[in-house]
Short mmCIF file of C-alpha atoms in Angstrom, two decimals:
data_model
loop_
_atom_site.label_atom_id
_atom_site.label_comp_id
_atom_site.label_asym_id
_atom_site.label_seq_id
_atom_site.Cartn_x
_atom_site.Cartn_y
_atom_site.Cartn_z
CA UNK A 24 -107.01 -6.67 -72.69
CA UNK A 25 -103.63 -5.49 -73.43
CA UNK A 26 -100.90 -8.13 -73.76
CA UNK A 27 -98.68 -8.04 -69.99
CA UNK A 28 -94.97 -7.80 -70.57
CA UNK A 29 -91.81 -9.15 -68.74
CA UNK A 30 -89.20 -6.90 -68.69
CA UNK A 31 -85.76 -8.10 -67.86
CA UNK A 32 -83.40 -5.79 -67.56
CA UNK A 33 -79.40 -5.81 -66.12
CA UNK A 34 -78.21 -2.88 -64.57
CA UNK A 35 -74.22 -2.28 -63.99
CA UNK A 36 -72.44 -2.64 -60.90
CA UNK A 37 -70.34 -0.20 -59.55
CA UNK A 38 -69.58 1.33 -56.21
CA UNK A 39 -71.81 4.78 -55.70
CA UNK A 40 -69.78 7.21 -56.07
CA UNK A 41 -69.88 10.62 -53.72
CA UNK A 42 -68.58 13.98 -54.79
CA UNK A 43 -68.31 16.67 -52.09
CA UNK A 44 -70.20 19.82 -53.24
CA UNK A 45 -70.57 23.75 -51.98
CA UNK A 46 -73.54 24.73 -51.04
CA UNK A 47 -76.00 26.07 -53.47
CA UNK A 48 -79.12 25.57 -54.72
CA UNK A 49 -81.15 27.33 -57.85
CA UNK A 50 -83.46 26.30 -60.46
CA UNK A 51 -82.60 25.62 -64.40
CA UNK A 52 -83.46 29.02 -65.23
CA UNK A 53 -81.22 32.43 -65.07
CA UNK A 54 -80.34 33.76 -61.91
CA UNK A 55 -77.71 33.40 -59.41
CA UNK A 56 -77.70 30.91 -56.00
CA UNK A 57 -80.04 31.36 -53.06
CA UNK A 58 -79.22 29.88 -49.94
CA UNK A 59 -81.00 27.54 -47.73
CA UNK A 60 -84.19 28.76 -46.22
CA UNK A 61 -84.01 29.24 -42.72
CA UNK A 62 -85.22 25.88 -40.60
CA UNK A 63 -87.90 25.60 -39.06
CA UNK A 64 -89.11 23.55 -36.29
CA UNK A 65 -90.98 20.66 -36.52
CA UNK A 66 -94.82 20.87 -37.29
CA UNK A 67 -96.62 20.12 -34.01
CA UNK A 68 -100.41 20.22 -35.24
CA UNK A 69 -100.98 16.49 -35.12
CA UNK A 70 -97.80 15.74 -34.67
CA UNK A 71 -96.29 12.46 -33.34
CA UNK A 72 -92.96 10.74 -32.42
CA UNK A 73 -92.48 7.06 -31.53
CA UNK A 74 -89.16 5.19 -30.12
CA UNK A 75 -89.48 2.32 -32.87
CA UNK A 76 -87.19 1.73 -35.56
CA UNK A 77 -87.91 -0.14 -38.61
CA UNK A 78 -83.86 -0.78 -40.07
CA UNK A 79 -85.38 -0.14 -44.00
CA UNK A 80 -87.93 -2.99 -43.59
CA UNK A 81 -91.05 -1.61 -45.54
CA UNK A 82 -94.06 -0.96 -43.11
CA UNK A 83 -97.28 -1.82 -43.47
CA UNK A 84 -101.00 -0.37 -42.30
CA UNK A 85 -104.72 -0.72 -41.91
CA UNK A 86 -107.77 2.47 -41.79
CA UNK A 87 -105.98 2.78 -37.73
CA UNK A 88 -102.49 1.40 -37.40
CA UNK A 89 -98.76 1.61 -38.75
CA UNK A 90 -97.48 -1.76 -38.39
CA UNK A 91 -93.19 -1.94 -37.91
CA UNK A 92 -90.94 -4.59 -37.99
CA UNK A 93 -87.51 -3.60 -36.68
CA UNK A 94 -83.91 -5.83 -37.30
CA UNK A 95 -84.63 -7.49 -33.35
CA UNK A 96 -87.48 -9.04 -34.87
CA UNK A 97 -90.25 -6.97 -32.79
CA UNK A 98 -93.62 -6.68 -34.52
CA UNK A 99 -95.08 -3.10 -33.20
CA UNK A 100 -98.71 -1.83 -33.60
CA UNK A 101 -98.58 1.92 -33.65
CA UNK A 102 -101.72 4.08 -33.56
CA UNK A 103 -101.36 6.50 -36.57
CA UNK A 104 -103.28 9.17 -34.84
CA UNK A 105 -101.05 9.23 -31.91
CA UNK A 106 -98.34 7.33 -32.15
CA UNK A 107 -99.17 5.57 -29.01
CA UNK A 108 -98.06 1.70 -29.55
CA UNK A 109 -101.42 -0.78 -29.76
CA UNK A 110 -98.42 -3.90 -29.12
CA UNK A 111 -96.01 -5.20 -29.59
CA UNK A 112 -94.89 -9.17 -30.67
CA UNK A 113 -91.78 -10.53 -30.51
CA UNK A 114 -91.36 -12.86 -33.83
CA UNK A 115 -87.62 -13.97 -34.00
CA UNK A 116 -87.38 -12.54 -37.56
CA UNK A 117 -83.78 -11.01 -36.84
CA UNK A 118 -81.95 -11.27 -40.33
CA UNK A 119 -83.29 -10.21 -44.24
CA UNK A 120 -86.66 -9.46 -42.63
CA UNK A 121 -89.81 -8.64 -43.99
CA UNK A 122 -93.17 -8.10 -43.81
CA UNK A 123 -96.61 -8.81 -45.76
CA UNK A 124 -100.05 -8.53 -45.00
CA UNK A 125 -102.78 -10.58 -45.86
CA UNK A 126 -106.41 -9.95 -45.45
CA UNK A 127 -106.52 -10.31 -42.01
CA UNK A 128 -102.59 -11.50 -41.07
CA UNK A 129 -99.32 -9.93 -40.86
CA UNK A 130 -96.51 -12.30 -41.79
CA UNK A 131 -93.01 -11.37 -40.88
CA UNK A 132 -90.53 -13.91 -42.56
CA UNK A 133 -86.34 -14.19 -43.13
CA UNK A 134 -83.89 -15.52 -40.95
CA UNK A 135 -83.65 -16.22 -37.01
CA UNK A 136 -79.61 -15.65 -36.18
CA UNK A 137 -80.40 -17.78 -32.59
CA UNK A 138 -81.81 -21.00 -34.42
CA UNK A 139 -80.55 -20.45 -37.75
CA UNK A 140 -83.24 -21.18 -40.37
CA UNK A 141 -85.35 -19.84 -41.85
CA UNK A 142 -88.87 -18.14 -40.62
CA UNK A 143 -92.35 -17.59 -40.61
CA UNK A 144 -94.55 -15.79 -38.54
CA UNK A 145 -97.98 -15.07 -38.95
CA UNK A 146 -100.03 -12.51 -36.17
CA UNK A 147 -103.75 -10.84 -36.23
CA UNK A 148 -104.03 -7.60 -36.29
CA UNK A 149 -104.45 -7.51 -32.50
CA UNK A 150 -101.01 -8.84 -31.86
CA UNK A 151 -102.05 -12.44 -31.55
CA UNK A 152 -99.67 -14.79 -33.02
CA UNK A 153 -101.57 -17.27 -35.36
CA UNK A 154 -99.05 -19.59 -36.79
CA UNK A 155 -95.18 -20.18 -36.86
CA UNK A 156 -93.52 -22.17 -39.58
CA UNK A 157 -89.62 -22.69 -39.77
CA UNK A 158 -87.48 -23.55 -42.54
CA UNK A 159 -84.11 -24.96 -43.26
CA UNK A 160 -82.15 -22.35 -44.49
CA UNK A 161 -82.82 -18.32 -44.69
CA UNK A 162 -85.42 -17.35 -46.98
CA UNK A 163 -86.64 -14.60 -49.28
CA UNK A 164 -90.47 -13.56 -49.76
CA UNK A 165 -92.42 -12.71 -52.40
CA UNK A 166 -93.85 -9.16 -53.37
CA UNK A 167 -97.33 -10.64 -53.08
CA UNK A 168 -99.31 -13.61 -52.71
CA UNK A 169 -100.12 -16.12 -55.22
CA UNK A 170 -104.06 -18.38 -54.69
CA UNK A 171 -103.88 -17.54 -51.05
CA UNK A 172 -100.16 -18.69 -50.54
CA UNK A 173 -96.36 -17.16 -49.93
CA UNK A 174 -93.69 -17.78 -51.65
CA UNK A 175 -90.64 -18.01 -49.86
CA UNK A 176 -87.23 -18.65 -51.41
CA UNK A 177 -84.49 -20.36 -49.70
CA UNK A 178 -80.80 -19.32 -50.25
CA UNK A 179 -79.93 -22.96 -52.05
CA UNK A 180 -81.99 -24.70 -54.57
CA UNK A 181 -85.61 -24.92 -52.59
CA UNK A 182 -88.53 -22.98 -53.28
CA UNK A 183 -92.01 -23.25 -51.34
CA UNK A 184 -95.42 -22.25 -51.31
CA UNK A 185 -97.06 -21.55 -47.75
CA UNK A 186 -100.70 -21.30 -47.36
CA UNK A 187 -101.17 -17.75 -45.62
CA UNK A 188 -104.24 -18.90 -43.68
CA UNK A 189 -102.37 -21.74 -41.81
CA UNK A 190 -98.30 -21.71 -42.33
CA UNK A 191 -99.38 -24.98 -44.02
CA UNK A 192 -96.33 -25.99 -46.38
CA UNK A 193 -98.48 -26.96 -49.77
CA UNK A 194 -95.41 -27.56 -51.92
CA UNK A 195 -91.72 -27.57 -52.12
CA UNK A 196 -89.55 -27.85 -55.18
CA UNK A 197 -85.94 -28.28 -56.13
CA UNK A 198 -84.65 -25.45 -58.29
CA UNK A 199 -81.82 -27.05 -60.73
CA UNK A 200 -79.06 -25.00 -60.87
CA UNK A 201 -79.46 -22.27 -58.39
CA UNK A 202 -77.00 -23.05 -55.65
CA UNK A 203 -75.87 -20.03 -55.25
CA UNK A 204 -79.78 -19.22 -54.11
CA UNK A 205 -82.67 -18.35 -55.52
CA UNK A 206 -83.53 -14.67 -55.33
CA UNK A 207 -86.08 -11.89 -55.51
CA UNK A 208 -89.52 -14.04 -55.90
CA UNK A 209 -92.83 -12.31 -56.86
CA UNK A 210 -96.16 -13.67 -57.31
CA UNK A 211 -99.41 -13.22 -58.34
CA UNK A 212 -102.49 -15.60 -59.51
CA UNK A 213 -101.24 -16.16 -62.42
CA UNK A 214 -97.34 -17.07 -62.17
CA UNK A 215 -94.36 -17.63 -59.62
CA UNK A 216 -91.23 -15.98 -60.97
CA UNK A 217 -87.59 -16.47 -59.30
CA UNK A 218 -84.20 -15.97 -60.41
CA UNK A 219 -81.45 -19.22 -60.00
CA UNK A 220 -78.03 -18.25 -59.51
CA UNK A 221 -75.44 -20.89 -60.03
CA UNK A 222 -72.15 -21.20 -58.69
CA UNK A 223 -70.95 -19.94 -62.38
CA UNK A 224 -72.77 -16.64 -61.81
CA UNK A 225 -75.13 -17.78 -64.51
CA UNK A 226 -78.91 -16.39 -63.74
CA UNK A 227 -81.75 -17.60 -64.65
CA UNK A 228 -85.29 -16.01 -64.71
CA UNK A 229 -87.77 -18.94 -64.39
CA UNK A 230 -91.80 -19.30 -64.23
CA UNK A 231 -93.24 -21.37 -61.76
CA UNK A 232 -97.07 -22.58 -61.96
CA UNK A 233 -98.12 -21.33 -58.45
CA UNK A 234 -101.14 -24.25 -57.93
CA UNK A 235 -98.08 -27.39 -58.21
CA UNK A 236 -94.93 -25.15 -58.77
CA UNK A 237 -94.10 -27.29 -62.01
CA UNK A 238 -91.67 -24.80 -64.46
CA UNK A 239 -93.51 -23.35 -67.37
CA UNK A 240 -90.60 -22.02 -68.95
CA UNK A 241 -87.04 -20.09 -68.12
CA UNK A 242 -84.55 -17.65 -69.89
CA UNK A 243 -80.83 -18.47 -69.71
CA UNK A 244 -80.25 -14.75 -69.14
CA UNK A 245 -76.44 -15.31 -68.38
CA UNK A 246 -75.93 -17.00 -71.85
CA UNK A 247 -76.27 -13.94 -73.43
CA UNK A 248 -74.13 -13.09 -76.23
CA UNK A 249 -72.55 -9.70 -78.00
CA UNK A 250 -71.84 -9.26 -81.58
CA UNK A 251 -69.09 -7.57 -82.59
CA UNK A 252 -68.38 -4.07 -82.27
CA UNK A 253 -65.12 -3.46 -83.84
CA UNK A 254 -62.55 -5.72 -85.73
CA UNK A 255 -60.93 -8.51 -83.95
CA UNK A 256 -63.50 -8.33 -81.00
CA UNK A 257 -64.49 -11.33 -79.30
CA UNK A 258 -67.28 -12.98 -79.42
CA UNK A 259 -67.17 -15.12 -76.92
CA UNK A 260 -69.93 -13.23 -74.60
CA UNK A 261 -69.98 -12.35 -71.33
CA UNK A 262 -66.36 -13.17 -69.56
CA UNK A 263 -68.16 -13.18 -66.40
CA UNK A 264 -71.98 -12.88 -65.94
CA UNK A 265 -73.56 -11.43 -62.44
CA UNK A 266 -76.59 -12.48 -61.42
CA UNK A 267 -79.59 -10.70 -61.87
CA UNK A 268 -80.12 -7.15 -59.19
CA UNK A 269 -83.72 -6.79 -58.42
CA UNK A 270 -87.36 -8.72 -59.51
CA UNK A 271 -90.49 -6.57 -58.80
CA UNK A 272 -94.14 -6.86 -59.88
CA UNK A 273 -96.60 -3.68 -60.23
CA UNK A 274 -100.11 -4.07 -60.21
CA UNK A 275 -100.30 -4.55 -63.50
CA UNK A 276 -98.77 -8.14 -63.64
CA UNK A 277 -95.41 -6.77 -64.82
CA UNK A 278 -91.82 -7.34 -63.73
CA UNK A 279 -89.04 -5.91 -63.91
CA UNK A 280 -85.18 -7.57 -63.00
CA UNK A 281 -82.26 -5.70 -63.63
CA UNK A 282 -78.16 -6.87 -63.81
CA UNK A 283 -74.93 -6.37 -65.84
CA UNK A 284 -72.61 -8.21 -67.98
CA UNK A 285 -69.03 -7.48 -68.96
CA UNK A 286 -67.92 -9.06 -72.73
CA UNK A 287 -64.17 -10.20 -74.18
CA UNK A 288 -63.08 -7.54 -76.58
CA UNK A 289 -59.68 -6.65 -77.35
CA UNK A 290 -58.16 -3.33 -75.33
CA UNK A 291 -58.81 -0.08 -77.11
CA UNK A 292 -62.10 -1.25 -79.06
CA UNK A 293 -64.99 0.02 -77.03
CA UNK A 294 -67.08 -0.52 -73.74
CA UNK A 295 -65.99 -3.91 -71.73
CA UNK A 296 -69.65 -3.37 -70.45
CA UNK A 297 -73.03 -3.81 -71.90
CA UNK A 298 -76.61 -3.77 -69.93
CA UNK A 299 -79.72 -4.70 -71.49
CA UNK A 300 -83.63 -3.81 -71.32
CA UNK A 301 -85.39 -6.96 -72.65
CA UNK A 302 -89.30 -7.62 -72.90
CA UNK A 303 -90.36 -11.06 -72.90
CA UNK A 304 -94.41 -12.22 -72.86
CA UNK A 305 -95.06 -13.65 -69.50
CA UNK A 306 -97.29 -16.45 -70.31
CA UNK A 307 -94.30 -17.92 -72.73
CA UNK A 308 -90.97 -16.40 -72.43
CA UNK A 309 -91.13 -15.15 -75.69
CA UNK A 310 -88.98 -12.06 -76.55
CA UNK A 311 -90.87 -9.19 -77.09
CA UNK A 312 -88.46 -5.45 -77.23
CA UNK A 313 -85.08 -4.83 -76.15
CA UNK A 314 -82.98 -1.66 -75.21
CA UNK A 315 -78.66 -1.99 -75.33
CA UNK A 316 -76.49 0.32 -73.60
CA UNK A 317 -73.41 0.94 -71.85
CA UNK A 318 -74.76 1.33 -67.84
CA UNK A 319 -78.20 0.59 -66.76
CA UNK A 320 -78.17 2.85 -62.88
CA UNK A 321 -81.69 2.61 -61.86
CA UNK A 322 -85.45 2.59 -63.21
CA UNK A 323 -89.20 3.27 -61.84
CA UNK A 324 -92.00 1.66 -62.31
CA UNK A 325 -95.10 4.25 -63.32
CA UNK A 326 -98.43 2.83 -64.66
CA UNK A 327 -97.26 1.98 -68.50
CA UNK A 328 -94.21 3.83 -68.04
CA UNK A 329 -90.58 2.51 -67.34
CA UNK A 330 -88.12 5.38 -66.28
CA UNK A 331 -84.40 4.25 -66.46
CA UNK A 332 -81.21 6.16 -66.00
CA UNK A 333 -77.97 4.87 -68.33
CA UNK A 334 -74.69 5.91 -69.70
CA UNK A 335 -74.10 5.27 -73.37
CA UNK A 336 -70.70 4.98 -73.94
CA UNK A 337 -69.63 3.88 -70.22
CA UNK A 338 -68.17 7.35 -69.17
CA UNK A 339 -70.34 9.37 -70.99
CA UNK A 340 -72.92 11.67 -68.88
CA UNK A 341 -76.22 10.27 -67.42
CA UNK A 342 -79.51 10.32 -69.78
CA UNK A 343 -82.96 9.92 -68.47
CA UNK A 344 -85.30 7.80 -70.93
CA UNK A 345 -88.66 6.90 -70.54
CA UNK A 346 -90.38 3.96 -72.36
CA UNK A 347 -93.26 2.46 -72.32
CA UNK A 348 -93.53 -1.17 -70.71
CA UNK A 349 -95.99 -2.68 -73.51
CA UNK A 350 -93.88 -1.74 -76.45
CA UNK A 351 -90.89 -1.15 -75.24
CA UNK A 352 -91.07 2.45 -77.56
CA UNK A 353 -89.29 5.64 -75.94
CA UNK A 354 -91.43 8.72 -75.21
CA UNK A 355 -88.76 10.88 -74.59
CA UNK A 356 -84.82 11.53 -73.44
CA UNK A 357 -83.47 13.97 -71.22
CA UNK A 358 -79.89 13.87 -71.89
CA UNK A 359 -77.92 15.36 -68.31
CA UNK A 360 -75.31 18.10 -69.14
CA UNK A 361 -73.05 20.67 -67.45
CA UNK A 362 -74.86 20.96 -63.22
CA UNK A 363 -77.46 18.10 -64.00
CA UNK A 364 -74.47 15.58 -65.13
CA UNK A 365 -72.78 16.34 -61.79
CA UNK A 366 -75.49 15.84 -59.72
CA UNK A 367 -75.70 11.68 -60.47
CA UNK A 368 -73.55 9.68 -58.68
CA UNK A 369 -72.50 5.72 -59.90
CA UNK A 370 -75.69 3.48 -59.24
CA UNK A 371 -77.18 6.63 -57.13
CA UNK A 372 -80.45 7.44 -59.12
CA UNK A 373 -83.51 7.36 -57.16
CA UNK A 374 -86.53 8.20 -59.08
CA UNK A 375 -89.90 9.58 -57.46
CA UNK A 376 -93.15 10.48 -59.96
CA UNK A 377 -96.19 12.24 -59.07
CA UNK A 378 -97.84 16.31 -59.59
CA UNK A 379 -96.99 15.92 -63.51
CA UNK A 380 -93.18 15.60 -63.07
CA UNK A 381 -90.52 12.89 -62.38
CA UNK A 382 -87.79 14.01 -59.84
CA UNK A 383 -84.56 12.46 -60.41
CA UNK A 384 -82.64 12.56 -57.29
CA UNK A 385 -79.11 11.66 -57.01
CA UNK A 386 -75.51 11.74 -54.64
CA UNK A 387 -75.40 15.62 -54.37
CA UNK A 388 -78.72 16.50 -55.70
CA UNK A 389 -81.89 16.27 -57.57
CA UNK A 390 -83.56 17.97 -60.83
CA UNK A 391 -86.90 17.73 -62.38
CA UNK A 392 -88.44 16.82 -65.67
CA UNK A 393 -91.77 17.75 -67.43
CA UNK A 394 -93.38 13.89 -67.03
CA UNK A 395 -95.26 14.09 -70.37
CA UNK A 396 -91.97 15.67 -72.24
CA UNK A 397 -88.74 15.33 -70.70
CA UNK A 398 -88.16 18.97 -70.37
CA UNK A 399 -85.85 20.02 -67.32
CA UNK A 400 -87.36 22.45 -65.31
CA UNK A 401 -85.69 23.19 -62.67
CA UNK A 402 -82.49 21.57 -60.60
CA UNK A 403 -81.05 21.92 -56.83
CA UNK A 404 -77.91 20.96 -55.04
CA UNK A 405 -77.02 19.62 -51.77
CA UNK A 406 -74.39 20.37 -49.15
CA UNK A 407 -71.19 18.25 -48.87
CA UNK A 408 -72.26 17.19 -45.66
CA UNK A 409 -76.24 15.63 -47.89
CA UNK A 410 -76.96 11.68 -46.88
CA UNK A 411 -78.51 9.94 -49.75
CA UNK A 412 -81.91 9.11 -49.66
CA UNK A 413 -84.93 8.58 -51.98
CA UNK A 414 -87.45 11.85 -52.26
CA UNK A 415 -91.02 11.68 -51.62
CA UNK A 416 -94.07 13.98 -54.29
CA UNK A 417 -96.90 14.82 -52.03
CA UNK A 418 -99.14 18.22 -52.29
CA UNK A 419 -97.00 19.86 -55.05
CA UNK A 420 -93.92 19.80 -52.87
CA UNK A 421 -90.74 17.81 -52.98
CA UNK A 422 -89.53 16.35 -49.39
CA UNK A 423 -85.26 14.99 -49.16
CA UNK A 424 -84.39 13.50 -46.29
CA UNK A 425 -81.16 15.24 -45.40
CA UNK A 426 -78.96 14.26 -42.47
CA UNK A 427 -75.58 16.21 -40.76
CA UNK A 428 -72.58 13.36 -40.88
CA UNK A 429 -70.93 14.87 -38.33
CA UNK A 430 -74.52 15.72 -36.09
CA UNK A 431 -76.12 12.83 -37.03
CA UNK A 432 -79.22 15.34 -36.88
CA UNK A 433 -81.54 15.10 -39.81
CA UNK A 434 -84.22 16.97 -41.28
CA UNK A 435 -86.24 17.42 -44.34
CA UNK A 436 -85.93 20.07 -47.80
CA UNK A 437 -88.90 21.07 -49.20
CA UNK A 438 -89.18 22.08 -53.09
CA UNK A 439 -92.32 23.25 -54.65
CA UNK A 440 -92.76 21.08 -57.64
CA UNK A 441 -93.79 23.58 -60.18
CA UNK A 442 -90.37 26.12 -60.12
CA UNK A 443 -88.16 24.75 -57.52
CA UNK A 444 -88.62 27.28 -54.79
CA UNK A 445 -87.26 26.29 -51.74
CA UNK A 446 -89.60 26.36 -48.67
CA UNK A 447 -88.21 26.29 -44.69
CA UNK A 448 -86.26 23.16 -43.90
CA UNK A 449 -87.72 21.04 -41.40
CA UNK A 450 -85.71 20.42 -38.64
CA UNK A 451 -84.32 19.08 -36.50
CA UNK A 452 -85.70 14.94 -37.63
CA UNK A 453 -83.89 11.94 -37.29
CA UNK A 454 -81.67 10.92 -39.99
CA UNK A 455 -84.39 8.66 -42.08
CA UNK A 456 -83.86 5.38 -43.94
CA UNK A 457 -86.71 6.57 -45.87
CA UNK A 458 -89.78 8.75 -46.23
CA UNK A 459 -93.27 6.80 -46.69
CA UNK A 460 -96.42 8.42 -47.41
CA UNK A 461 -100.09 7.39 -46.26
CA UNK A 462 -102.63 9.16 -47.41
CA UNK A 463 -102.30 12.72 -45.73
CA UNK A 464 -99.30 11.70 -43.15
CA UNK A 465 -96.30 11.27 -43.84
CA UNK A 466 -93.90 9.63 -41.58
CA UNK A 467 -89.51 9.56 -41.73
CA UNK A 468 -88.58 6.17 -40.53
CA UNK A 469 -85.27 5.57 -38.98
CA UNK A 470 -83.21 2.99 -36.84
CA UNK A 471 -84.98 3.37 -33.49
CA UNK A 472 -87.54 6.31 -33.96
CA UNK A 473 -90.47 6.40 -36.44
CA UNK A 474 -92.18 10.23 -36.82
CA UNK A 475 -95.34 11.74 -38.32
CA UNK A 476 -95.99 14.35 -39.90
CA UNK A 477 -99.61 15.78 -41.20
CA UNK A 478 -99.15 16.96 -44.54
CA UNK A 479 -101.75 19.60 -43.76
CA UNK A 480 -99.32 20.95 -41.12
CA UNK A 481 -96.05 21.22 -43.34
CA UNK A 482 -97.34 23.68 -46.74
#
């Protein structure tokens, strides 16, 4: 079996930046603009549309139902052949909520703004509530589950395991040095991994053993230091280290935390930033690869493939690499120039794989690369008046949320994935949060209204 990696990787801060664009759209080969395809109303073969919101929180489902969590804390049942709502639970989740499903529970947990502490919930999948555990502060939950338990994270220094079955508190354990909270678990059979933030803005990546949550090892990823780059530079490190951005775990057992770091140098003698891919084997800590550059934006997650977008120097335009998670060796760079260089915005890139091509979408528009080469095929812009929002591959077609600022009417574009022709736009929608695909539906989930639509209905 191949050796599993850790990747830890910091990504640069910075505001996202929004340029205002005309509107025109056409793909990387010759020929002039075309302009938006007439809209189109909604598809109503199989259509549905249901007055829940979900405020971002990531649904779940079964072989029947679309289960919602909205920011009130209401747990809603929806049938996803209709639409028609099974029930509905109030759960007192009304703050950093989410929700995970078990084999045969659905457990919202986060924050409840009435009592203030922390909170989990557990219900069956006909609405029944099963168990209720509270905690002292607000809490975080792990991506998955780890020998039948949840993780959950408290804001200072604790960290628990709950058994899923019964909301049964098996351990808790003081995290040294994290009281600025402990962030972004994830979990599996094998390990518990967290990040500790201290009040210095030092993070730390540890390893937890999920049966007594004894530490197996941790990397003192704010203690990172730069060589020098130029003479007289400092080497000091970084002047001021941020904690780590995200943690996730794929299926395969790997994970994948992102941040930035600035470093002392003296004025005039290069980048005052540096971000960093680094590899390290998850049963030891043990540093396996590393990648340096200027500005880490964003990455995805494919199979054995890690897609990252960076600047290298600071200001110089966007390049799309691709590496591969066990060796940390590139397969290929797309470096962004002339339209495709104005199309990223600062920490913008949203990246969406599937049909043989990796759509890079970004704060006025999106282009496409070959997945097994790099190659740009084709690129699009949006209008001035474009929301930003991640894309969704399904059928050979492209679907971007867009949304009117001044409407507050939304709607989806639709690109064929093999040449970039642009099909009807579906409209009007309500301005989405996010797409999310299930098998053949796919549904555009918003504040207060959650809508499906039949793939079969919309080629």
């Amino acid at each position: 079996m191949r050796r599993r990696t850790l990747l830890l990787a910091a990504a640069a801060g910075g505001a996202a930046g929004t340029a205002a664009w005309a509107w025109r759209s056409h793909t990387a080969a010759p020929g002039g603009p075309f302009t938006d395809p007439a809209p189109v109303d909604s598809p109503s073969s199989g259509q549905w549309q249901a007055a829940v919101g979900t405020y971002g929180i990531e649904p779940r489902h079964d072989a029947t139902n679309l289960f919602l969590l909205d920011g009130s804390g209401t747990l809603t049942a929806l049938d996803r052949a209709t639409g028609a709502i099974r029930w509905r639970v109030t759960t007192g989740v009304t703050s950093n909520g989410s929700l995970l499903q078990t084999d045969g529970l659905l457990i919202a947990g986060g924050y409840d703004d009435s009592t203030q502490q922390g909170l989990l919930v557990a219900v069956d999948p006909q609405g029944r509530e099963v168990w209720r555990q509270t905690m002292l502060r607000n809490i975080g939950l792990s991506t998955g589950l780890t020998r039948g338990g949840i993780v959950a994270a408290e804001v200072k220094e604790t960290l628990y395991l709950v058994d899923a079955a019964t909301g049964r508190i098996r351990w808790a354990v003081d995290i040294p040095d994290s009281s600025l909270g402990l962030m972004w678990p994830t979990a599996d059979d094998d390990r518990i991994l967290v990040e500790a933030v201290d009040r210095d803005l030092t993070g730390v990546l540890i390893c937890r053993d999920p049966e007594t949550g004894a530490e197996r090892w941790h990397v003192d990823v704010g203690a990172a230091r730069w060589l020098p780059r130029a003479p007289g530079e400092s080497t000091d490190g970084p002047r001021s280290p941020m904690r780590l951005a995200w943690l996730i775990t794929t299926g395969q057992g790997l994970a994948v935390t992102c941040r930035h770091r600035s470093r002392s140098r003296p004025t005039g003698t290069g980048d005052s930033f540096r971000t960093e891919i680094v590899a390290f084997d998850p049963g030891s800590g043990e540093l396996r690869w590393s990648f340096l550059t200027s500005r880490l934006d964003q990455y995805h997650a494919d199979q054995d493939i890690l897609y990252v977008s960076h600047q290298q120097p600071f200001d110089a335009p966007a390049e799309i690499r691709a590496f591969e998670f066990s060796s940390g060796r590139p397969r290929w760079t797309y470096r962004t120039q002339g339209e495709t260089a104005e199309l990223l915005g600062l920490n913008s890139t949203i990246f969406a794989v599937g049909d043989g091509v990796v759509c890079v979408s970004g704060a006025t528009g999106l282009f496409v690369l070959d997945r097994a080469t790099g190659a740009l095929r084709w690129h699009a812009r949006h209008p001035d008046r474009f929301r930003f929002a991640a894309p969704v591959i399904a059928r050979n077609t492209i679907f971007v949320p867009r949304s009117d600022s001044r409407t507050k009417e939304g709607g989806l574009w639709r690109y064929r994935v093999p040449d970039g022709t642009q099909l009807p736009t579906i409209e009007p929608q309500p301005v989405a949060h996010r797409l999310h695909l299930i098998d053949q539906s796919l549904y555009v989930l918003a504040d207060t209204v959650t809508l499906s639509l039949p793939l079969d209905t919309t080629a």
